[in-house]
């Protein structure tokens, strides 16, 4: 019997496909998310919009918060660690969380190195803005990838940019003649072996979710139409005027992303979405997507 | 040339793509089901030769089954004898009774076609997920079996045939079962490259069809 294999790690992400993973800060919110049809929850002390507002250093959540949320629901529970923070990751692994997000939403602990995720039994998800970044994270052991987007903004444009770049670069890689693959690996800054894996498989070897700025059912459907396997919603649920309704609507829109009649129905009379932020009003050094490499 | 079997795969959430690819490799035609396909009591699903309920989150799928009005039609197909295969969350949806990891009964939407009680996340959380090799009676020997936050059958009725067992927290427990046309596994053959399990299910579907089976 074997545990912690890459197939078990990527396998759990396969089971989350077509689903919505929701940020929650209390057991009560976690129960609302589960009841609304979330396929997993992300346990946090503050949602990204509040982290952005608070400023300062954002760290791993208090284990008491994570444990109370794990106790409240039967669906998988994820939690975030700072980029490169081995000790925080060991703590979450010890608590028994089902997935760790090595996340740019928190203040990075290491400006040079991400975690060696092969070294853990618990699987990891990481953000990526392009194919090179995605393959570097996979090389380090990430079993799931998501777009970075721009968290806490309720503005989907950055997530759209990131999935368009990844899908475009994938198409390019798949079209290359064999002798040009090594040169492209150098250009991407990614291991050549992984480029061969992608070409053999016809796509990324792990699932790729949308994250960072998704705040309406239509946003979720858009990201699925662009080729994402599922959706993370951060501040979009519990910063809206009617969280349970928003949550249900986003779940239904994610399943039926190609059915305009369903999308129209679930979008009607939803109330206020979370307040949005124009990206150009955020100073470049305040943009979370620039964290990591 | 034999006409290929037509299988409906529930595609509300989870690893439905892996089942589709596996069934297609075995020569079946596959349609993904997200909503009713017709107005009959079987919601148009009566045209299939068999149905697959994939792995994923059983609470998410259960909620959407109710909301999309697919729960009753799926149950009606199963009761009419149409073969149904469920893996992991699909197994949970098939069972008559569901309990949580602590043994408390859970009231979540399900088809109840399989006379068994299932415990969700019976082996623990993701860090307790495991891979092993199993002999599955009547299907194949030495099957790669991937258990991810897997459920376990706690008890089952006399009509349920146990095809394979694994040593779990409750002792040696069933992880692959069959009750007439209903087939269920705690593990995920669709995540491996071993087609034998899906071939076995298609064999059940073919028998049902050639015996003149239909929903009525």
Coordinates of C-alpha atoms in Angstrom, one line a residue:
Chain A
X1 CA 0.0 0.0 0.0
X2 CA 1.3 3.4 -1.0
X3 CA 0.4 6.9 0.3
X4 CA 1.2 10.4 -0.9
X5 CA 1.9 9.4 -4.5
X6 CA 1.6 11.9 -7.3
X7 CA -1.4 10.0 -8.7
X8 CA -3.3 10.4 -5.4
X9 CA -2.4 14.1 -5.3
X10 CA -3.5 14.9 -8.8
X11 CA -6.4 12.5 -8.5
X12 CA -8.1 14.5 -5.7
X13 CA -7.8 17.6 -8.0
X14 CA -9.5 15.5 -10.8
X15 CA -12.4 14.9 -8.4
X16 CA -12.8 18.6 -7.8
X17 CA -13.2 19.4 -11.6
X18 CA -16.3 21.1 -12.7
X19 CA -16.8 22.4 -9.2
X20 CA -16.4 25.6 -7.1
X21 CA -14.0 26.0 -4.2
X22 CA -15.1 28.8 -1.9
X23 CA -13.1 30.9 0.6
X24 CA -14.6 30.7 4.1
X25 CA -13.4 32.3 7.4
X26 CA -15.8 30.6 9.9
X27 CA -17.4 27.2 10.3
X28 CA -20.8 28.9 9.7
X29 CA -19.6 30.1 6.3
X30 CA -18.2 26.7 5.5
X31 CA -21.6 25.1 6.2
X32 CA -23.3 27.6 3.9
X33 CA -20.7 26.8 1.2
X34 CA -21.2 23.1 1.5
X35 CA -25.0 23.4 1.4
X36 CA -24.8 25.6 -1.7
X37 CA -22.8 22.8 -3.5
X38 CA -19.1 23.8 -3.1
X39 CA -16.8 20.9 -3.9
X40 CA -14.3 22.1 -1.4
X41 CA -13.6 25.1 0.9
X42 CA -10.5 27.2 1.5
X43 CA -10.1 28.0 5.2
X44 CA -8.8 31.5 5.8
X45 CA -8.7 34.1 8.6
X46 CA -9.6 36.9 6.1
X47 CA -10.8 36.8 2.5
X48 CA -8.4 38.5 -0.1
X49 CA -10.4 41.7 -0.3
X50 CA -9.9 42.2 3.5
X51 CA -6.2 41.2 3.3
X52 CA -5.8 43.8 0.6
X53 CA -7.6 46.4 2.8
X54 CA -5.7 45.5 6.0
X55 CA -2.2 45.7 4.5
X56 CA 0.8 44.5 6.6
X57 CA 2.0 40.9 6.6
X58 CA -0.6 38.2 5.8
X59 CA 0.2 34.8 7.2
X60 CA -1.2 31.2 7.5
X61 CA -4.5 31.1 9.3
X62 CA -4.6 30.2 13.0
X63 CA -4.8 26.4 13.3
X64 CA -7.9 26.8 15.5
X65 CA -9.7 28.4 12.6
X66 CA -8.7 25.7 10.2
X67 CA -9.6 22.9 12.6
X68 CA -13.0 24.4 13.3
X69 CA -13.7 24.5 9.6
X70 CA -12.5 20.9 9.1
X71 CA -14.8 19.8 11.8
X72 CA -17.8 21.6 10.3
X73 CA -17.9 20.1 6.8
X74 CA -17.5 16.8 5.0
X75 CA -16.0 18.2 1.8
X76 CA -12.3 18.7 1.3
X77 CA -10.7 21.6 3.2
X78 CA -7.8 23.6 1.8
X79 CA -5.7 26.2 3.5
X80 CA -3.0 28.7 2.4
X81 CA 0.7 29.0 3.2
X82 CA 3.1 31.8 2.3
X83 CA 5.3 31.1 -0.7
X84 CA 8.3 29.1 0.4
X85 CA 7.2 28.8 4.1
X86 CA 8.1 25.1 4.8
X87 CA 7.2 25.4 8.5
X88 CA 3.7 26.7 7.8
X89 CA 3.2 23.9 5.3
X90 CA 4.3 21.2 7.8
X91 CA 1.8 22.7 10.3
X92 CA -1.1 22.4 7.9
X93 CA 0.0 18.9 6.9
X94 CA 0.0 18.0 10.5
X95 CA -3.6 19.3 10.9
X96 CA -4.6 17.0 8.1
X97 CA -5.9 19.6 5.6
X98 CA -6.7 18.0 2.2
X99 CA -4.8 20.5 0.0
X100 CA -2.4 23.4 0.6
X101 CA -2.4 26.5 -1.5
X102 CA 1.1 28.0 -1.7
X103 CA -0.4 31.4 -2.3
X104 CA 0.6 34.8 -3.5
X105 CA -2.4 36.1 -1.5
X106 CA -0.3 35.8 1.6
X107 CA 2.9 37.8 2.0
X108 CA 5.8 35.6 0.6
X109 CA 8.2 34.2 3.1
X110 CA 10.9 33.5 0.5
X111 CA 11.6 35.8 -2.5
X112 CA 13.7 33.2 -4.3
X113 CA 12.4 29.7 -3.7
X114 CA 9.0 28.0 -3.7
X115 CA 8.5 24.9 -1.6
X116 CA 9.8 21.5 -2.7
X117 CA 6.3 20.1 -2.7
X118 CA 7.5 16.5 -3.6
X119 CA 8.6 16.4 0.0
X120 CA 5.1 16.4 1.4
X121 CA 2.3 13.8 1.7
X122 CA -0.3 16.5 1.3
X123 CA -1.0 17.8 -2.2
X124 CA -0.4 21.5 -3.3
X125 CA -2.0 23.9 -5.6
X126 CA -0.1 26.9 -7.0
X127 CA -0.9 30.0 -9.0
X128 CA 0.5 30.6 -12.5
X129 CA 0.3 33.4 -15.1
X130 CA 1.8 31.5 -18.0
X131 CA 2.9 28.1 -19.1
X132 CA 6.5 28.5 -17.8
X133 CA 5.3 29.4 -14.3
X134 CA 2.8 26.5 -14.4
X135 CA 5.5 24.0 -15.4
X136 CA 8.0 25.3 -12.8
X137 CA 5.4 24.7 -10.1
X138 CA 4.6 21.3 -11.4
X139 CA 8.3 20.4 -11.5
X140 CA 8.4 21.4 -7.8
X141 CA 5.6 19.0 -7.1
X142 CA 2.4 21.0 -7.5
X143 CA -0.5 18.6 -8.2
X144 CA -2.9 21.3 -9.3
X145 CA -2.5 24.7 -10.9
X146 CA -4.8 27.8 -10.9
X147 CA -4.6 31.2 -12.5
X148 CA -3.3 34.0 -10.2
X149 CA -5.7 36.6 -11.5
X150 CA -5.7 39.6 -9.2
X151 CA -7.2 38.5 -5.8
X152 CA -9.7 40.5 -3.9
X153 CA -10.5 42.8 -6.7
X154 CA -13.7 41.3 -8.1
X155 CA -12.2 42.1 -11.5
X156 CA -11.8 39.1 -13.8
X157 CA -9.5 40.7 -16.4
X158 CA -6.2 39.4 -14.9
X159 CA -7.5 35.8 -14.6
X160 CA -8.7 36.0 -18.2
X161 CA -5.3 37.2 -19.3
X162 CA -3.6 34.4 -17.4
X163 CA -5.7 31.5 -18.8
X164 CA -5.5 33.0 -22.3
X165 CA -1.7 33.1 -22.1
X166 CA -1.5 29.5 -20.7
X167 CA -3.8 28.1 -23.3
X168 CA -2.1 30.0 -26.1
X169 CA 1.3 28.8 -25.1
X170 CA 0.0 25.2 -24.8
X171 CA -1.3 25.4 -28.4
X172 CA 2.0 26.7 -29.5
X173 CA 3.9 24.0 -27.7
X174 CA 1.7 21.3 -29.2
X175 CA 2.3 22.7 -32.7
X176 CA 6.1 22.8 -32.6
X177 CA 8.3 20.4 -34.6
X178 CA 10.4 18.2 -32.3
X179 CA 13.7 20.0 -32.9
X180 CA 12.2 23.3 -31.5
X181 CA 11.0 21.9 -28.2
X182 CA 14.3 22.3 -26.3
X183 CA 14.6 25.9 -27.4
X184 CA 11.1 26.6 -26.2
X185 CA 11.8 25.0 -22.8
X186 CA 14.7 27.5 -22.5
X187 CA 12.5 30.4 -23.4
X188 CA 9.8 29.3 -20.9
X189 CA 12.3 28.6 -18.2
X190 CA 10.7 25.2 -17.7
X191 CA 12.1 21.6 -17.6
X192 CA 12.3 20.0 -21.0
X193 CA 11.0 16.6 -19.7
X194 CA 7.7 18.4 -18.7
X195 CA 7.3 19.9 -22.2
X196 CA 7.5 16.4 -23.6
X197 CA 4.9 15.2 -21.0
X198 CA 2.6 18.0 -22.1
X199 CA 3.0 17.1 -25.8
X200 CA 2.3 13.5 -25.1
X201 CA -0.8 14.2 -23.1
X202 CA -2.0 17.0 -25.3
X203 CA -2.3 19.4 -22.3
X204 CA -1.1 20.1 -18.8
X205 CA -0.6 16.9 -16.7
X206 CA -2.6 18.4 -13.8
X207 CA -5.9 20.3 -13.6
X208 CA -6.0 24.1 -14.0
X209 CA -8.6 26.1 -12.1
X210 CA -9.5 29.7 -12.4
X211 CA -8.8 32.1 -9.4
X212 CA -8.4 35.8 -8.7
X213 CA -11.2 38.1 -9.4
X214 CA -14.2 35.8 -10.2
X215 CA -17.3 37.4 -8.6
X216 CA -20.4 36.5 -10.6
X217 CA -21.9 33.4 -12.2
X218 CA -21.1 34.9 -15.6
X219 CA -17.4 35.3 -14.6
X220 CA -17.3 31.6 -13.6
X221 CA -18.9 30.5 -16.9
X222 CA -16.4 32.7 -18.8
X223 CA -13.4 31.1 -17.2
X224 CA -14.8 27.6 -17.9
X225 CA -15.4 28.6 -21.5
X226 CA -11.8 29.7 -21.8
X227 CA -10.7 26.2 -20.7
X228 CA -10.4 26.2 -16.9
X229 CA -11.3 22.9 -15.2
X230 CA -13.1 24.5 -12.2
X231 CA -13.4 27.7 -10.2
X232 CA -12.0 29.2 -7.0
X233 CA -14.1 32.1 -5.6
X234 CA -12.4 34.1 -3.0
X235 CA -14.1 37.2 -1.8
X236 CA -16.9 36.9 -4.4
X237 CA -19.3 34.9 -2.2
X238 CA -19.1 36.3 1.3
X239 CA -18.6 39.9 0.1
X240 CA -21.8 39.8 -1.9
X241 CA -25.2 40.9 -0.6
X242 CA -26.7 37.4 -0.5
X243 CA -23.8 34.9 -0.1
X244 CA -25.9 31.7 -0.2
X245 CA -27.7 32.7 -3.3
X246 CA -24.5 33.8 -5.0
X247 CA -22.8 30.5 -4.0
X248 CA -25.7 28.4 -5.5
X249 CA -25.8 30.5 -8.7
X250 CA -22.0 30.2 -9.2
X251 CA -22.1 26.4 -8.7
X252 CA -24.9 26.0 -11.2
X253 CA -23.2 28.4 -13.7
X254 CA -19.9 26.4 -13.5
X255 CA -21.7 23.1 -14.3
X256 CA -23.8 24.6 -17.1
X257 CA -21.1 27.1 -18.4
X258 CA -22.1 26.5 -22.0
X259 CA -25.9 26.8 -21.5
X260 CA -26.9 30.5 -21.9
X261 CA -30.5 29.8 -20.8
X262 CA -29.2 28.5 -17.4
X263 CA -26.7 31.3 -17.1
X264 CA -29.5 33.9 -17.7
X265 CA -31.7 32.2 -15.1
X266 CA -29.2 32.1 -12.3
X267 CA -27.9 35.6 -13.0
X268 CA -31.3 37.2 -12.5
X269 CA -32.1 39.3 -9.4
X270 CA -28.9 38.1 -7.6
X271 CA -28.4 41.4 -5.8
X272 CA -25.1 43.3 -5.4
X273 CA -21.9 41.5 -6.3
X274 CA -18.8 42.3 -4.3
X275 CA -17.4 45.9 -4.8
X276 CA -14.9 45.8 -7.7
X277 CA -11.5 47.4 -8.1
X278 CA -10.0 48.7 -11.3
X279 CA -6.5 47.1 -11.7
X280 CA -4.8 50.4 -12.8
X281 CA -5.7 51.9 -9.4
X282 CA -3.5 49.3 -7.7
X283 CA 0.2 50.3 -7.6
X284 CA 2.3 47.6 -9.4
X285 CA 4.1 46.7 -6.1
X286 CA 0.7 46.1 -4.5
X287 CA -0.3 43.5 -7.1
X288 CA -0.4 40.1 -5.6
X289 CA 0.1 38.3 -9.0
X290 CA 3.7 39.7 -9.1
X291 CA 4.7 37.6 -6.1
X292 CA 6.5 34.3 -6.9
X293 CA 8.3 33.6 -10.2
Chain B
X1 CA -20.2 -5.4 -36.9
X2 CA -21.9 -5.0 -33.5
X3 CA -23.6 -1.7 -32.8
X4 CA -21.7 0.1 -30.1
X5 CA -23.2 0.6 -26.7
X6 CA -24.4 4.1 -25.7
X7 CA -23.5 5.1 -22.2
X8 CA -24.7 8.2 -20.3
X9 CA -22.1 9.7 -17.9
X10 CA -23.4 12.0 -15.2
X11 CA -21.4 15.3 -15.8
X12 CA -22.6 17.6 -13.0
X13 CA -19.2 17.7 -11.3
X14 CA -16.1 15.5 -10.8
X15 CA -14.0 13.1 -12.9
X16 CA -16.6 12.5 -15.7
X17 CA -14.1 13.1 -18.4
X18 CA -11.9 10.2 -17.3
X19 CA -14.9 7.8 -17.4
X20 CA -15.8 9.1 -20.8
X21 CA -12.3 8.6 -22.2
X22 CA -12.1 5.1 -20.7
X23 CA -15.5 4.0 -22.1
X24 CA -14.6 5.4 -25.5
X25 CA -11.4 3.5 -25.4
X26 CA -13.5 0.4 -24.8
X27 CA -15.5 1.2 -27.9
X28 CA -18.7 2.7 -26.4
X29 CA -20.4 5.9 -27.4
X30 CA -20.7 8.4 -24.6
X31 CA -23.1 11.3 -23.8
X32 CA -22.6 13.6 -20.9
X33 CA -25.7 14.2 -18.8
X34 CA -26.1 17.6 -17.2
X35 CA -29.9 18.0 -17.3
X36 CA -33.0 16.1 -18.4
X37 CA -32.8 15.0 -22.0
X38 CA -36.5 14.5 -22.5
X39 CA -40.0 14.6 -20.9
X40 CA -40.5 10.9 -20.1
X41 CA -40.4 9.7 -16.5
X42 CA -36.8 8.7 -17.3
X43 CA -36.0 12.2 -18.6
X44 CA -34.9 10.8 -21.9
X45 CA -32.2 8.6 -20.2
X46 CA -34.1 5.5 -21.3
X47 CA -32.3 5.6 -24.6
X48 CA -29.0 4.6 -22.9
X49 CA -27.6 1.1 -22.5
X50 CA -26.1 2.0 -19.1
X51 CA -25.2 4.9 -16.8
X52 CA -22.1 6.0 -15.0
X53 CA -21.9 8.1 -11.8
X54 CA -18.3 9.4 -11.6
X55 CA -16.1 10.3 -8.6
X56 CA -16.3 13.9 -7.3
X57 CA -18.1 15.4 -4.3
X58 CA -21.2 13.5 -3.4
X59 CA -22.8 16.5 -1.6
X60 CA -22.2 18.7 -4.7
X61 CA -23.6 16.1 -7.1
X62 CA -26.5 15.3 -4.8
X63 CA -27.5 18.9 -4.6
X64 CA -27.3 19.4 -8.4
X65 CA -29.2 16.1 -9.0
X66 CA -32.1 17.5 -7.1
X67 CA -31.9 20.9 -8.6
X68 CA -31.7 19.6 -12.2
X69 CA -34.5 17.1 -11.5
X70 CA -32.3 14.2 -12.4
X71 CA -32.5 12.2 -9.2
X72 CA -35.9 10.5 -9.8
X73 CA -35.3 9.7 -13.5
X74 CA -31.9 8.1 -12.6
X75 CA -33.5 6.1 -9.9
X76 CA -36.3 5.0 -12.3
X77 CA -33.8 3.8 -14.8
X78 CA -32.0 1.8 -12.2
X79 CA -35.2 0.3 -10.9
X80 CA -36.1 -0.7 -14.5
X81 CA -32.9 -2.7 -14.6
X82 CA -30.6 -0.4 -16.6
X83 CA -27.0 -1.1 -15.5
X84 CA -25.5 1.7 -13.4
X85 CA -21.8 1.9 -12.4
X86 CA -20.7 4.3 -9.6
X87 CA -17.1 5.0 -8.5
X88 CA -16.3 6.7 -5.1
X89 CA -18.9 9.5 -4.9
X90 CA -20.9 7.5 -7.4
X91 CA -20.9 4.6 -5.0
X92 CA -22.2 6.9 -2.2
X93 CA -25.0 8.1 -4.5
X94 CA -26.1 4.5 -5.2
X95 CA -26.3 3.4 -1.6
X96 CA -29.5 3.1 0.4
X97 CA -27.9 4.5 3.6
X98 CA -25.1 7.0 4.1
X99 CA -23.1 7.7 7.2
X100 CA -20.3 10.2 8.1
X101 CA -16.7 9.1 9.2
X102 CA -17.9 8.9 12.8
X103 CA -20.8 6.6 11.9
X104 CA -23.7 9.1 12.3
X105 CA -26.3 8.8 9.6
X106 CA -26.3 11.5 6.9
X107 CA -29.4 12.6 5.1
X108 CA -28.0 13.5 1.7
X109 CA -29.7 13.1 -1.7
X110 CA -29.1 9.6 -3.2
X111 CA -30.5 7.0 -5.5
X112 CA -30.7 4.2 -2.9
X113 CA -30.5 1.5 -5.6
X114 CA -27.8 -0.5 -3.8
X115 CA -28.9 -2.3 -0.6
X116 CA -25.9 -1.2 1.4
X117 CA -24.8 1.3 4.0
X118 CA -21.7 3.4 3.1
X119 CA -19.4 5.4 5.3
X120 CA -18.0 8.5 3.7
X121 CA -14.2 9.3 4.1
X122 CA -14.0 6.0 5.9
X123 CA -10.2 5.9 5.7
X124 CA -9.6 9.5 6.9
X125 CA -8.6 12.6 5.1
X126 CA -6.5 13.1 1.9
X127 CA -3.2 12.3 3.7
X128 CA -4.7 8.8 4.3
X129 CA -5.6 8.3 0.6
X130 CA -3.7 5.2 -0.8
X131 CA -3.0 3.0 -3.8
X132 CA -3.0 -0.8 -3.7
X133 CA -3.6 -3.8 -6.0
X134 CA -6.7 -6.0 -5.7
X135 CA -8.2 -9.1 -7.1
X136 CA -11.8 -8.3 -8.1
X137 CA -13.9 -11.4 -8.3
X138 CA -15.3 -12.2 -11.7
X139 CA -13.7 -9.1 -13.2
X140 CA -9.9 -9.3 -13.1
X141 CA -6.9 -10.1 -10.9
X142 CA -4.3 -7.6 -9.8
X143 CA -6.2 -4.5 -10.5
X144 CA -4.6 -1.1 -9.7
X145 CA -6.9 0.5 -7.1
X146 CA -6.7 4.2 -6.3
X147 CA -8.5 5.2 -3.1
X148 CA -9.0 9.0 -2.7
X149 CA -10.8 10.1 0.5
X150 CA -12.6 6.9 -0.2
X151 CA -15.9 5.6 1.2
X152 CA -16.3 2.0 2.5
X153 CA -19.3 -0.3 2.6
X154 CA -20.2 -0.9 6.2
X155 CA -23.0 -3.5 5.7
X156 CA -24.9 -4.8 2.7
X157 CA -28.0 -6.9 2.0
X158 CA -28.2 -10.5 0.9
X159 CA -28.6 -9.6 -2.8
X160 CA -25.3 -7.7 -2.9
X161 CA -22.4 -9.7 -4.2
X162 CA -19.0 -8.6 -2.8
X163 CA -16.3 -8.7 -5.5
X164 CA -13.4 -7.4 -3.5
X165 CA -12.5 -6.4 0.1
X166 CA -9.8 -4.2 1.7
X167 CA -8.6 -4.1 5.3
X168 CA -10.0 -0.9 6.6
X169 CA -10.7 0.8 10.0
X170 CA -13.7 -1.6 10.4
X171 CA -11.8 -4.7 9.5
X172 CA -12.0 -6.5 6.1
X173 CA -14.7 -4.4 4.2
X174 CA -16.2 -4.5 0.7
X175 CA -14.8 -2.0 -1.8
X176 CA -16.3 -3.5 -5.0
X177 CA -19.9 -4.8 -5.1
X178 CA -22.6 -5.8 -7.6
X179 CA -26.3 -6.2 -7.2
X180 CA -27.7 -7.3 -10.5
X181 CA -27.1 -4.4 -12.9
X182 CA -25.7 -2.1 -10.2
X183 CA -21.9 -2.0 -10.0
X184 CA -20.0 0.1 -7.5
X185 CA -16.4 0.7 -6.3
X186 CA -14.8 2.7 -3.6
X187 CA -11.8 3.2 -5.8
X188 CA -11.2 4.8 -9.2
X189 CA -10.4 2.5 -12.2
X190 CA -10.9 5.6 -14.4
X191 CA -7.6 7.1 -13.0
X192 CA -5.5 4.2 -14.2
X193 CA -4.8 2.8 -17.6
X194 CA -6.5 -0.5 -16.8
X195 CA -9.6 -0.9 -19.0
X196 CA -10.8 -4.2 -17.5
X197 CA -13.3 -2.8 -15.1
X198 CA -15.0 -0.6 -17.7
X199 CA -15.0 -3.6 -20.1
X200 CA -16.7 -5.6 -17.4
X201 CA -19.4 -2.9 -16.9
X202 CA -20.0 -2.8 -20.7
X203 CA -20.4 -6.5 -20.7
X204 CA -23.2 -6.1 -18.1
X205 CA -24.8 -3.4 -20.3
X206 CA -24.5 -5.6 -23.4
X207 CA -26.2 -8.5 -21.6
X208 CA -29.0 -6.2 -20.5
X209 CA -29.6 -4.9 -24.0
X210 CA -29.5 -8.3 -25.7
X211 CA -32.0 -9.7 -23.1
X212 CA -34.3 -7.0 -24.4
X213 CA -34.0 -4.8 -21.3
X214 CA -35.7 -1.4 -21.5
X215 CA -37.3 1.2 -19.3
X216 CA -41.1 0.7 -19.2

